[in-house]
XYZ file of C-alpha atoms in Angstrom:
776
model
C -36.544 67.295 2.180
C -39.298 69.865 2.500
C -41.711 69.756 5.422
C -43.616 72.997 4.975
C -46.425 74.199 2.792
C -45.108 77.670 2.143
C -43.519 79.552 5.015
C -46.274 79.430 7.626
C -47.854 76.009 7.478
C -46.600 72.434 7.700
C -47.536 70.008 4.964
C -50.871 68.330 5.463
C -50.609 65.576 8.054
C -47.151 66.714 9.237
C -46.413 67.647 12.851
C -43.506 70.013 13.477
C -42.313 70.422 17.072
C -39.766 73.165 17.768
C -37.729 74.041 20.892
C -39.947 76.972 21.823
C -39.690 77.453 25.572
C -36.335 77.028 27.344
C -37.064 75.288 30.648
C -33.586 74.576 31.984
C -29.924 75.023 31.029
C -27.109 73.010 32.633
C -23.358 73.450 32.219
C -20.851 70.736 33.075
C -17.327 69.896 31.894
C -17.394 72.130 28.824
C -20.877 71.013 27.766
C -24.062 73.051 27.824
C -27.327 71.108 27.858
C -30.574 72.877 26.973
C -34.011 71.449 27.756
C -36.707 73.123 25.692
C -40.431 72.435 25.646
C -42.109 72.349 22.257
C -44.880 74.703 23.398
C -45.155 77.680 25.682
C -45.457 76.603 29.308
C -47.913 78.984 31.046
C -48.637 76.774 34.062
C -47.615 73.386 35.421
C -50.322 71.629 33.491
C -48.590 72.605 30.237
C -45.634 70.400 31.190
C -47.789 67.307 30.720
C -48.472 65.356 27.527
C -45.930 67.222 25.453
C -42.503 66.681 23.925
C -39.203 68.143 25.049
C -36.161 68.598 22.823
C -32.708 68.346 24.345
C -29.835 70.317 22.850
C -26.218 69.584 23.731
C -23.445 72.038 22.882
C -19.780 71.112 23.300
C -16.466 71.200 21.459
C -14.240 68.361 20.194
C -11.373 70.709 19.207
C -10.632 74.450 19.108
C -12.777 76.503 16.713
C -15.313 73.684 16.354
C -18.640 73.500 18.203
C -20.710 70.339 18.314
C -24.525 70.556 18.426
C -26.824 67.606 19.070
C -30.623 67.718 19.170
C -32.553 64.741 20.543
C -36.171 63.979 21.283
C -36.131 60.335 22.427
C -32.677 59.329 23.682
C -33.464 55.694 24.419
C -33.183 54.430 20.854
C -30.201 52.162 20.218
C -27.635 53.840 17.991
C -26.450 51.458 15.276
C -23.272 52.092 13.338
C -21.437 52.919 11.309
C -20.267 56.389 12.294
C -17.745 58.692 10.704
C -14.238 58.377 12.129
C -13.466 61.693 13.836
C -9.976 62.820 14.807
C -8.424 65.072 17.470
C -11.410 64.693 19.779
C -10.891 66.331 23.168
C -13.104 66.698 26.225
C -13.774 69.804 28.228
C -11.838 72.252 26.069
C -14.692 74.769 25.822
C -15.341 77.452 28.433
C -18.665 78.970 29.441
C -19.844 82.366 30.649
C -23.307 83.158 31.941
C -25.635 86.087 32.373
C -29.202 85.883 33.671
C -30.513 85.508 30.099
C -27.747 83.740 28.184
C -24.911 81.264 28.387
C -21.988 81.522 25.973
C -19.825 78.516 25.125
C -16.430 79.364 23.593
C -13.938 77.095 21.836
C -10.849 78.846 20.534
C -12.192 81.930 18.755
C -15.582 80.356 18.008
C -18.513 80.867 20.344
C -22.220 80.168 20.579
C -24.578 82.329 22.624
C -27.613 80.388 23.883
C -30.904 81.506 25.375
C -31.293 80.442 28.993
C -34.943 81.302 29.369
C -37.915 82.339 27.334
C -37.908 81.766 23.576
C -35.113 79.561 22.244
C -32.332 80.964 20.070
C -28.610 80.509 19.391
C -26.005 82.655 17.634
C -22.574 81.504 16.444
C -19.723 84.015 16.205
C -16.027 83.956 15.360
C -13.868 86.533 17.111
C -17.070 88.341 17.959
C -18.313 88.446 14.336
C -21.678 86.779 13.851
C -21.588 83.824 11.478
C -25.049 82.309 11.617
C -27.751 81.390 14.069
C -30.969 79.524 14.693
C -34.239 80.420 16.366
C -37.232 78.639 17.882
C -38.457 77.843 14.352
C -35.116 76.277 13.364
C -34.488 72.962 15.065
C -37.464 70.624 14.974
C -38.709 67.101 15.451
C -41.055 66.222 12.599
C -43.582 63.446 12.090
C -44.805 63.001 8.532
C -48.234 61.969 7.349
C -47.061 58.338 7.097
C -45.537 58.470 10.628
C -41.902 58.717 9.573
C -39.852 60.868 11.944
C -37.054 63.353 11.238
C -34.967 65.916 13.061
C -34.003 69.066 11.231
C -32.090 72.278 11.758
C -32.337 75.624 9.988
C -29.353 77.978 10.101
C -29.491 81.583 8.990
C -28.368 82.399 5.461
C -27.291 86.018 5.295
C -27.877 88.512 2.508
C -25.333 87.818 -0.209
C -24.014 84.702 1.572
C -23.088 81.866 -0.772
C -22.796 78.137 -0.027
C -20.333 75.640 -1.532
C -19.285 72.014 -1.252
C -21.535 69.075 -0.267
C -19.254 66.759 -2.197
C -18.512 66.408 -5.890
C -21.617 68.043 -7.308
C -22.127 68.759 -10.992
C -25.065 71.125 -10.499
C -24.400 74.902 -10.253
C -21.284 75.632 -8.237
C -23.013 77.973 -5.792
C -25.504 75.778 -3.970
C -28.007 78.496 -3.018
C -31.495 77.558 -4.168
C -30.692 73.856 -4.520
C -32.050 70.722 -2.894
C -29.102 68.406 -2.191
C -29.528 64.818 -1.054
C -26.474 63.167 0.453
C -26.952 59.757 -1.130
C -24.273 58.160 -3.300
C -25.441 57.189 -6.770
C -23.861 56.044 -10.018
C -25.411 58.884 -11.973
C -22.667 60.203 -14.251
C -21.721 63.864 -14.278
C -24.848 65.353 -15.844
C -27.465 65.282 -13.074
C -28.055 66.173 -9.449
C -26.837 62.716 -8.424
C -23.250 62.357 -7.257
C -20.672 59.650 -6.645
C -19.085 61.527 -3.749
C -21.619 62.971 -1.318
C -20.207 64.798 1.683
C -22.504 66.325 4.339
C -20.282 69.394 4.706
C -20.774 72.852 3.302
C -18.581 75.920 3.266
C -20.022 79.421 3.554
C -18.649 82.632 2.076
C -19.412 84.131 5.504
C -16.403 82.271 6.878
C -17.578 79.043 8.460
C -18.438 75.453 7.638
C -21.141 73.021 8.736
C -20.557 69.285 8.970
C -23.616 67.099 9.579
C -22.255 64.055 11.399
C -24.502 61.413 9.818
C -23.358 58.868 7.210
C -26.966 58.109 6.242
C -29.255 60.128 3.986
C -28.961 63.818 4.844
C -31.220 66.191 2.972
C -30.159 69.815 2.501
C -32.437 72.673 1.485
C -30.052 75.514 0.663
C -32.274 78.559 0.612
C -34.863 76.397 -1.125
C -37.544 75.674 1.489
C -36.974 78.850 3.476
C -34.991 81.204 1.286
C -33.106 82.787 4.193
C -32.059 79.448 5.728
C -29.880 76.444 5.080
C -31.932 73.492 6.287
C -30.700 69.954 6.847
C -32.567 66.940 8.146
C -32.029 63.273 8.910
C -34.458 60.444 9.672
C -34.700 59.380 13.293
C -34.824 60.934 16.733
C -31.561 62.895 16.821
C -29.386 65.194 14.720
C -25.734 66.092 15.279
C -23.748 68.747 13.454
C -20.576 70.790 13.876
C -20.096 74.494 13.272
C -16.511 74.968 12.102
C -14.814 78.346 12.300
C -11.532 79.856 11.202
C -9.885 83.143 10.312
C -10.306 82.345 6.617
C -12.037 79.818 4.391
C -8.698 78.023 4.198
C -8.598 77.745 7.972
C -12.147 76.401 8.022
C -11.155 73.651 5.563
C -8.100 72.971 7.685
C -10.230 72.540 10.803
C -12.754 70.367 8.969
C -10.026 68.033 7.684
C -8.392 67.975 11.113
C -11.736 66.617 12.324
C -12.392 64.134 9.504
C -8.850 63.339 8.336
C -6.114 64.905 6.206
C -5.323 63.557 2.751
C -2.371 61.198 2.453
C 0.450 62.225 0.130
C 0.240 60.391 -3.207
C 3.537 59.241 -4.710
C 5.239 61.714 -6.996
C 5.035 59.340 -9.975
C 1.228 59.458 -9.808
C 1.216 63.081 -11.014
C 2.472 62.047 -14.437
C 0.491 61.022 -17.514
C -1.739 57.954 -17.219
C -2.922 55.982 -20.235
C -5.568 53.254 -20.060
C -6.844 50.462 -22.223
C -10.276 52.130 -22.019
C -13.359 50.221 -20.941
C -14.977 47.977 -23.575
C -12.085 47.831 -26.028
C -10.271 44.655 -27.068
C -6.651 44.413 -25.994
C -3.816 42.071 -25.132
C -0.124 42.591 -24.414
C 0.591 43.394 -28.064
C -2.077 46.092 -28.052
C -0.711 47.554 -24.825
C 2.814 47.574 -26.239
C 1.625 49.279 -29.411
C 0.289 52.152 -27.319
C 3.408 52.425 -25.191
C 5.688 52.190 -28.232
C 3.600 54.788 -30.024
C 3.933 57.220 -27.152
C 7.702 56.672 -26.962
C 8.165 57.050 -30.725
C 6.324 60.375 -30.557
C 8.335 61.590 -27.556
C 5.280 61.740 -25.300
C 6.334 60.975 -21.708
C 4.149 58.220 -20.249
C 4.297 57.264 -16.602
C 1.383 54.996 -15.628
C -0.417 52.332 -17.622
C -3.850 51.287 -16.426
C -5.618 48.039 -17.274
C -9.377 48.537 -17.119
C -12.038 45.894 -16.418
C -11.251 43.372 -19.140
C -7.875 42.420 -17.742
C -10.127 39.876 -16.028
C -12.355 37.464 -17.900
C -15.854 38.654 -18.706
C -18.651 37.674 -16.288
C -16.034 37.043 -13.577
C -15.503 40.483 -12.134
C -14.083 40.546 -9.622
C -11.834 37.479 -9.397
C -8.404 39.195 -9.443
C -7.169 36.768 -12.106
C -5.710 37.863 -15.443
C -7.669 36.543 -18.407
C -5.356 33.702 -19.529
C -6.501 33.954 -23.130
C -5.437 37.589 -23.438
C -2.588 37.640 -20.890
C -0.929 34.206 -20.689
C 2.136 35.597 -18.871
C 0.910 38.430 -16.623
C 3.899 38.434 -14.261
C 6.312 38.554 -17.164
C 4.278 41.242 -18.911
C 4.230 43.430 -15.834
C 7.980 43.057 -15.408
C 8.527 44.039 -19.016
C 6.354 47.123 -18.598
C 7.996 48.119 -15.342
C 11.441 47.683 -16.910
C 10.357 50.489 -19.246
C 9.831 52.760 -16.263
C 6.049 52.458 -16.086
C 3.897 52.118 -13.014
C 0.922 49.756 -13.263
C -2.676 50.244 -12.188
C -5.464 47.675 -12.501
C -9.218 48.064 -12.217
C -11.124 46.433 -9.375
C -14.401 46.764 -7.527
C -16.011 45.196 -4.500
C -18.630 43.209 -6.424
C -18.206 39.464 -6.908
C -19.910 37.981 -9.951
C -21.616 34.616 -9.499
C -19.355 33.049 -12.151
C -16.246 34.174 -10.278
C -14.567 31.403 -8.244
C -14.568 33.870 -5.367
C -18.343 33.894 -5.203
C -18.728 30.393 -3.766
C -15.744 30.941 -1.522
C -17.212 34.161 -0.168
C -20.681 32.669 0.177
C -19.500 29.621 2.103
C -17.383 31.693 4.488
C -20.011 34.359 5.085
C -17.998 37.131 3.432
C -20.800 38.511 1.270
C -23.602 40.848 2.310
C -26.818 38.969 3.065
C -30.544 39.467 2.723
C -32.785 39.641 5.828
C -33.614 35.975 5.163
C -29.938 34.996 5.451
C -29.246 34.417 1.761
C -26.499 36.130 -0.221
C -27.802 39.379 -1.648
C -27.521 39.297 -5.451
C -28.600 41.140 -8.567
C -27.643 41.306 -12.241
C -26.978 45.028 -12.564
C -23.336 45.288 -13.715
C -22.332 41.627 -13.249
C -24.592 38.627 -13.554
C -25.611 37.330 -10.119
C -23.091 39.519 -8.339
C -22.725 39.724 -4.573
C -21.168 42.390 -2.405
C -18.123 42.009 -0.136
C -19.074 42.672 3.488
C -16.360 44.996 4.758
C -17.865 44.997 8.257
C -16.571 41.407 8.602
C -12.859 41.513 9.560
C -12.247 38.105 8.014
C -13.849 39.214 4.756
C -11.616 42.293 4.710
C -8.483 40.159 5.084
C -9.762 37.731 2.448
C -10.222 40.602 -0.001
C -6.873 42.147 0.942
C -5.027 38.877 0.347
C -6.017 38.873 -3.310
C -4.763 42.448 -3.637
C -1.478 41.559 -1.932
C -0.849 38.889 -4.560
C -1.316 41.443 -7.325
C 1.050 43.909 -5.657
C 3.617 41.125 -5.325
C 3.148 40.492 -9.044
C 4.026 44.110 -9.845
C 0.810 46.122 -9.584
C 1.446 49.581 -8.072
C -2.089 50.860 -7.483
C -5.759 50.067 -7.960
C -8.618 51.877 -9.604
C -11.353 51.281 -7.032
C -14.404 51.668 -9.214
C -18.036 51.724 -8.057
C -18.979 51.544 -4.376
C -22.149 53.621 -4.884
C -24.726 50.976 -5.807
C -25.142 49.729 -2.276
C -28.509 48.158 -1.343
C -30.409 48.998 1.835
C -32.548 45.844 2.154
C -29.598 43.836 3.465
C -27.939 42.617 6.649
C -24.302 43.252 7.554
C -22.020 40.995 9.579
C -21.628 43.491 12.424
C -25.278 44.560 12.479
C -24.619 47.934 10.873
C -27.605 49.990 9.835
C -27.930 49.417 6.053
C -29.221 52.975 5.533
C -26.031 54.331 7.071
C -23.891 51.822 5.202
C -25.190 52.966 1.822
C -22.902 56.014 1.822
C -20.341 54.692 4.284
C -19.588 51.482 2.396
C -17.188 53.294 0.077
C -15.117 54.446 3.056
C -14.526 50.874 4.233
C -13.893 49.650 0.684
C -11.296 52.272 -0.209
C -9.704 52.121 3.228
C -9.090 48.377 2.873
C -7.428 48.794 -0.521
C -5.369 51.776 0.592
C -4.133 49.887 3.656
C -2.833 47.056 1.468
C -0.825 49.489 -0.653
C 0.637 51.245 2.388
C 1.479 47.886 3.931
C 3.176 46.530 0.815
C 4.717 49.652 -0.719
C 5.197 52.006 2.209
C 3.790 55.319 3.359
C 3.503 57.955 0.623
C 3.703 55.219 -2.014
C 0.033 54.287 -1.728
C -2.635 55.811 -3.949
C -5.969 54.820 -5.429
C -7.985 55.987 -8.387
C -11.358 56.015 -6.649
C -14.792 57.017 -7.911
C -17.004 56.939 -4.816
C -16.453 58.650 -1.486
C -18.022 60.187 1.568
C -16.725 62.291 4.470
C -13.264 61.102 5.476
C -12.590 59.490 2.099
C -10.076 62.249 1.374
C -7.594 60.238 3.459
C -7.325 57.728 0.588
C -6.469 59.726 -2.548
C -6.826 60.053 -5.531
C -10.440 60.468 -6.714
C -11.676 60.980 -10.240
C -14.853 62.547 -11.551
C -16.658 59.556 -13.015
C -18.467 59.074 -16.305
C -18.466 62.327 -18.256
C -19.349 62.801 -21.912
C -17.180 63.947 -24.812
C -18.538 67.493 -25.125
C -17.806 70.931 -23.734
C -20.853 70.962 -21.462
C -19.583 67.842 -19.740
C -16.063 69.221 -19.543
C -17.438 72.247 -17.682
C -19.652 70.215 -15.379
C -16.683 67.988 -14.612
C -14.680 70.996 -13.455
C -17.607 72.180 -11.314
C -17.674 68.799 -9.631
C -13.958 68.864 -8.936
C -14.043 72.355 -7.471
C -16.969 71.407 -5.226
C -15.093 68.319 -4.064
C -12.052 70.449 -3.268
C -14.234 72.647 -1.059
C -15.388 69.465 0.715
C -11.955 68.518 2.053
C -10.533 66.477 -0.865
C -7.004 67.447 -1.867
C -6.482 65.483 -5.096
C -8.787 64.982 -8.062
C -8.733 63.872 -11.663
C -11.089 63.239 -14.592
C -11.299 61.349 -17.874
C -9.479 63.528 -20.387
C -11.732 64.105 -23.451
C -14.696 62.438 -21.743
C -15.590 58.842 -20.937
C -18.681 58.365 -23.089
C -18.079 58.151 -26.840
C -15.130 59.595 -28.754
C -14.488 63.326 -28.694
C -13.788 65.289 -31.840
C -10.123 66.356 -32.099
C -10.931 69.885 -30.959
C -12.374 68.771 -27.612
C -9.602 66.221 -27.109
C -6.938 68.906 -27.440
C -8.709 71.431 -25.212
C -9.375 68.789 -22.563
C -5.715 67.679 -22.670
C -4.648 71.183 -21.607
C -7.169 71.135 -18.756
C -6.262 67.563 -17.791
C -2.506 68.113 -17.607
C -3.091 71.203 -15.474
C -5.093 69.163 -12.989
C -3.912 67.395 -9.883
C -3.790 64.044 -11.701
C -4.002 63.358 -15.423
C -5.523 60.300 -17.082
C -6.492 59.456 -20.654
C -9.472 57.104 -20.404
C -12.657 56.342 -22.279
C -15.440 53.931 -22.998
C -15.551 52.348 -26.441
C -12.378 53.711 -28.062
C -8.717 54.078 -27.218
C -7.481 57.516 -26.153
C -4.009 57.635 -27.698
C -3.651 61.028 -29.431
C -2.765 59.861 -32.956
C -6.249 58.395 -33.289
C -7.571 61.977 -33.112
C -5.090 63.885 -35.290
C -1.385 64.641 -35.494
C -1.780 67.990 -33.771
C -3.257 66.152 -30.779
C 0.100 64.372 -30.481
C 1.889 67.724 -30.287
C -0.570 69.117 -27.755
C -0.322 66.094 -25.474
C 3.485 66.112 -25.650
C 3.600 69.852 -24.902
C 1.357 69.817 -21.834
C 2.774 66.573 -20.431
C 6.275 68.030 -20.517
C 4.990 71.280 -19.031
C 3.490 69.420 -16.075
C 6.747 67.573 -15.492
C 8.606 70.905 -15.386
C 6.040 72.290 -12.947
C 6.383 69.345 -10.564
C 8.641 71.119 -8.013
C 5.811 73.612 -7.549
C 2.944 71.124 -7.823
C 4.439 68.598 -5.451
C 4.982 71.267 -2.809
C 1.246 71.986 -3.071
C 0.575 68.271 -2.690
C 2.635 68.205 0.496
C 0.754 71.299 1.680
C -2.562 69.499 1.105
C -1.566 66.792 3.565
C -0.984 69.295 6.383
C -3.581 71.975 5.667
C -6.359 70.055 3.922
C -6.285 72.541 1.030
C -6.937 71.104 -2.434
C -4.299 71.310 -5.152
C -7.009 72.579 -7.529
C -8.747 75.461 -5.792
C -11.925 77.357 -6.514
C -11.227 81.057 -6.977
C -13.353 81.898 -3.937
C -10.970 79.939 -1.708
C -7.998 82.132 -2.658
C -9.935 85.391 -3.056
C -12.900 85.267 -0.654
C -13.187 89.069 -0.449
C -13.459 89.477 -4.231
C -17.162 89.190 -5.013
C -16.355 88.502 -8.672
C -14.784 85.203 -7.577
C -17.739 83.854 -5.606
C -19.488 82.193 -8.519
C -16.545 81.409 -10.789
C -16.530 77.760 -11.841
C -14.889 77.820 -15.295
C -11.446 78.726 -13.988
C -9.421 77.779 -10.930
C -6.189 78.216 -9.047
C -3.653 75.415 -9.360
C -2.120 75.776 -5.935
C -2.096 79.364 -4.750
C 0.062 80.851 -7.515
C -1.275 79.676 -10.901
C -4.580 80.695 -12.455
C -5.900 78.255 -15.086
C -8.824 79.024 -17.397
C -9.679 76.037 -19.626
C -11.289 76.748 -22.980
C -14.823 75.395 -23.369
C -15.660 76.119 -27.011
C -14.521 75.268 -30.517
C -13.581 78.891 -31.298
C -10.594 78.929 -28.969
C -12.161 81.799 -27.061
C -11.139 82.194 -23.429
C -13.235 84.351 -21.121
C -11.859 84.707 -17.614
C -11.522 87.018 -14.646
C -8.256 88.216 -13.106
C -8.236 89.360 -9.455
C -6.415 92.505 -8.357
C -2.702 92.862 -9.062
C -0.299 92.454 -11.963
C -0.521 88.868 -13.218
C 1.946 87.371 -15.695
C 1.142 85.092 -18.616
C 3.284 82.001 -17.995
C 3.798 81.355 -21.703
C 4.422 84.866 -23.079
C 5.455 86.943 -20.073
C 2.763 89.509 -20.863
C 1.266 91.255 -17.851
C -2.486 91.301 -17.164
C -3.794 94.022 -14.892
C -6.221 92.504 -12.411
C -9.679 93.504 -11.293
C -11.180 92.917 -14.736
C -12.391 90.331 -17.242
C -10.491 89.279 -20.349
C -11.483 87.662 -23.613
C -8.856 86.308 -25.945
C -8.293 83.617 -28.544
C -5.870 80.760 -28.045
C -4.414 78.056 -30.208
C -4.130 74.546 -28.854
C -0.664 75.045 -27.336
C -1.782 77.700 -24.877
C -4.618 78.652 -22.596
C -4.829 81.335 -19.925
C -2.157 80.253 -17.427
C -1.331 83.247 -15.262
C 1.096 83.614 -12.393
C -0.088 85.548 -9.372
C 1.870 88.650 -8.361
C 4.346 88.203 -5.494
C 4.866 84.569 -6.497
C 8.055 82.559 -6.366
C 7.382 79.645 -8.709
C 9.647 76.589 -8.707
C 10.232 75.157 -12.206
C 12.216 71.963 -12.657
C 14.734 70.740 -15.184
C 13.151 67.405 -16.114
C 10.389 67.308 -18.692
C 10.321 63.540 -19.110
C 9.083 62.327 -15.717
C 7.207 63.681 -12.684
C 9.399 62.065 -10.026
C 12.922 63.424 -9.974
C 15.225 65.442 -7.717
C 13.241 68.664 -7.699
C 15.847 70.751 -5.875
C 18.716 69.859 -8.203
C 18.999 72.671 -10.751
C 15.560 74.105 -9.968
C 14.822 77.626 -11.170
C 12.766 79.865 -8.915
C 10.860 82.447 -10.970
C 9.919 85.642 -9.128
C 6.865 87.436 -10.515
C 5.907 91.081 -9.908
C 7.161 91.431 -6.349
C 5.612 94.621 -4.991
C 7.317 97.127 -2.740
C 6.961 95.971 0.861
C 5.875 92.479 -0.164
C 7.562 89.108 0.204
C 7.451 85.779 -1.597
C 8.495 82.377 -0.330
C 8.623 78.855 -1.676
C 9.756 75.464 -0.454
C 11.018 72.720 -2.736
C 10.464 69.215 -1.376
C 11.941 65.838 -2.158
C 9.789 63.149 -3.757
C 9.389 61.823 -0.215
C 7.714 65.055 0.824
C 10.603 66.411 2.920
C 11.633 70.090 2.587
C 14.970 70.467 0.795
C 15.175 74.131 -0.102
C 13.318 77.184 1.184
C 13.839 80.615 -0.330
C 12.282 83.867 0.854
C 12.496 87.130 -1.071
C 11.553 90.585 0.205
C 11.442 93.902 -1.598
C 11.946 97.363 -0.124
C 12.026 100.043 -2.779
C 14.779 99.123 -5.209
C 16.366 96.590 -2.842
C 15.603 92.884 -3.142
C 16.792 90.611 -0.326
C 16.957 86.854 -0.842
C 17.407 84.325 1.959
C 17.764 80.595 1.598
C 17.760 77.629 3.949
C 18.413 74.039 2.998
C 18.197 70.568 4.438
C 21.498 69.293 5.913
C 22.100 67.243 2.788
C 21.292 70.255 0.577
C 23.691 72.418 -1.389
C 22.258 71.537 -4.787
C 22.605 74.200 -7.490
C 19.611 76.424 -8.193
C 18.961 79.850 -9.657
C 16.450 82.647 -9.276
C 14.940 84.506 -12.214
C 13.523 87.959 -11.557
C 10.902 87.984 -14.291
C 10.680 91.257 -16.190
C 13.658 92.841 -14.421
C 16.488 93.462 -16.890
C 19.266 95.057 -14.837
C 20.741 95.199 -11.331
C 22.987 98.063 -10.212
C 24.795 95.861 -7.706
C 24.641 92.473 -6.026
C 26.023 91.306 -2.699
C 26.337 87.594 -1.867
C 25.923 86.331 -5.411
C 26.084 86.993 -9.121
C 23.617 87.803 -11.860
C 23.333 87.638 -15.614
C 20.654 88.600 -18.072
C 18.574 85.720 -19.371
C 15.569 85.220 -21.610
C 12.989 86.208 -19.006
C 15.016 88.654 -16.914
C 17.849 88.655 -14.389
C 19.086 85.214 -13.393
C 20.712 85.366 -9.937
C 22.829 82.732 -8.188
C 24.199 82.627 -4.649
C 27.899 82.844 -4.009
C 29.320 79.632 -2.589
C 28.509 79.361 1.118
C 26.220 82.413 1.125
C 22.753 82.181 2.625
C 21.716 85.773 1.825
C 21.901 87.786 -1.366
C 20.922 91.421 -1.897
C 20.320 93.115 -5.216
C 19.994 96.845 -5.822
C 17.938 97.490 -8.922
């Protein structure tokens, strides 16, 4: 939200009060409190009839500094509030000089003015990150008497800003106005399903605005050298988050707001859905599953979209008896074929649903200020909204989900959660403006808790559309309603990369687009992108998405990339486990892996899958790939050809390939099973070593499907000598091999054997050996 008319003047009728004159600074228990008058105080009379802004600076955890500005502190604070983790008191230290006080937490510090004109500077290990001056923080009254508090932080020359949730607008947020307000707006506008008031800076820090309500960001758009953010009300709280790298900053942010849970290994396989408005019954479902099996396309999850329930009755959690007369039997038959089952739900209760009267009579639905049930007809006729602030309503909702899990359902697609009204009353008195964005957190949390309760930890996962800060704890999320064209495919990827830089580890999208039916060309290109994503789902609106309805080549392409993903699962699942401890996304923007490479700062049409694979989807019907390769010797996964980094490439690809490059100094785990994503990854795994440089090392860990490390191998190179060390879990000892890609001969080997294979030397440890050395 903009408050100024140009740089110098406020908008007409607006009053902007800044912390101009520091009157007093107190330090106590790791907190610094600043009292600043909003005008210069020349004599005692100037202390009368004027406002004072109070700034509090403290730290909840190392490398994170909390800032809170308040004008009037007597206003009652209504919830909800984001759930913050690892909060500690008094961990910051302070140092003072006559003019300044410095508060330090870990390696992050803020230097504050003690007297005279207000100012603050944030630094990490002594390197300045950003700062604010007497024109930055402000209390603002608009022409219609609405009040806001804002902050302006310095935006350095060449500094670029990322994140703020799953945003489909340009990847670099500089110059944009971003409103943190969840909307069901598709993927083609500035609206977003997943708004997160956190941004990541190329200068090496993050900013989290700790408000679930509407937060308005002006990223170099009101004042071009500032990132401005504002909230309605009398106070504003934000956190400056530091770290040695952008990865560390994301790690600290997710330590504060929650790490992602580990989705089950089976969820990384191929999902097929009934699509949205199509007609289907058990025979239709079986025809799809049989068709995939007959064509040797591995299928792992079948999803029933909305019409598994009877029309006009969403959500009632009851199978439409006309279409599915034996749901329990059907689910058993599907699960006997090795499939996992997902069903669509949302938190809206249509008036025709039997649950509506039940929820109304028990007070489980959100109400109007007059005490009636809030209703509208958008989406479902006369629908109400489950009140997740009411503990009894939560258990009521959960009980229906428990029955479905007992029937054989493995996960839920938690659709919607963005169309949340603000002219309502919640059971616990929550502020409806804050609940608009926060509602999705309570909704997805309730569903996720049922799955963890019934199926166990690391067996729970959602397919969620809406989210806010902290929602990353309940994976997986998908990108919403995209269209069947290349523009939408590209904007979908932008959204996913932005979400990954906002703390979300796992993300998916509707392969070939949700709206309308894609031409075969787009279907095949999107399949390659989709199967090289964290999670992979075929889904659409009015038509089925089985490949033979596009063309026969689409069948071959889907089979090829599905099997490829299954083989890559030892590598991919280790990155999934890493996401749960570090907060790093499986799909990573190039800037996250290569922050010092200025060519990577704006790249949004390619990404890193984990830290070792570069993927560049093709976004045109000519098969033309245009992509950038960072420094080093990168290897084409399909052909073994080497690409010298530090330059751009253009090349043509058929449908069976796309740029999939392996980073130098990588040890990539490739599995033996191409039919399923959940298998014993360590048994027979092949570790491919790519372009190990002199003096460099490479390491990888292969985990079980439960997320436990089973095998760790580290390789170092010194001149012509390659040393390989392994460590295994106590129950280890499973056979594996190491392929030294591009190396055709070894002069000698100690602690193992080698033979020449298709891609280079294949080395195996001698029985009982934990170290092997090769002389090349």
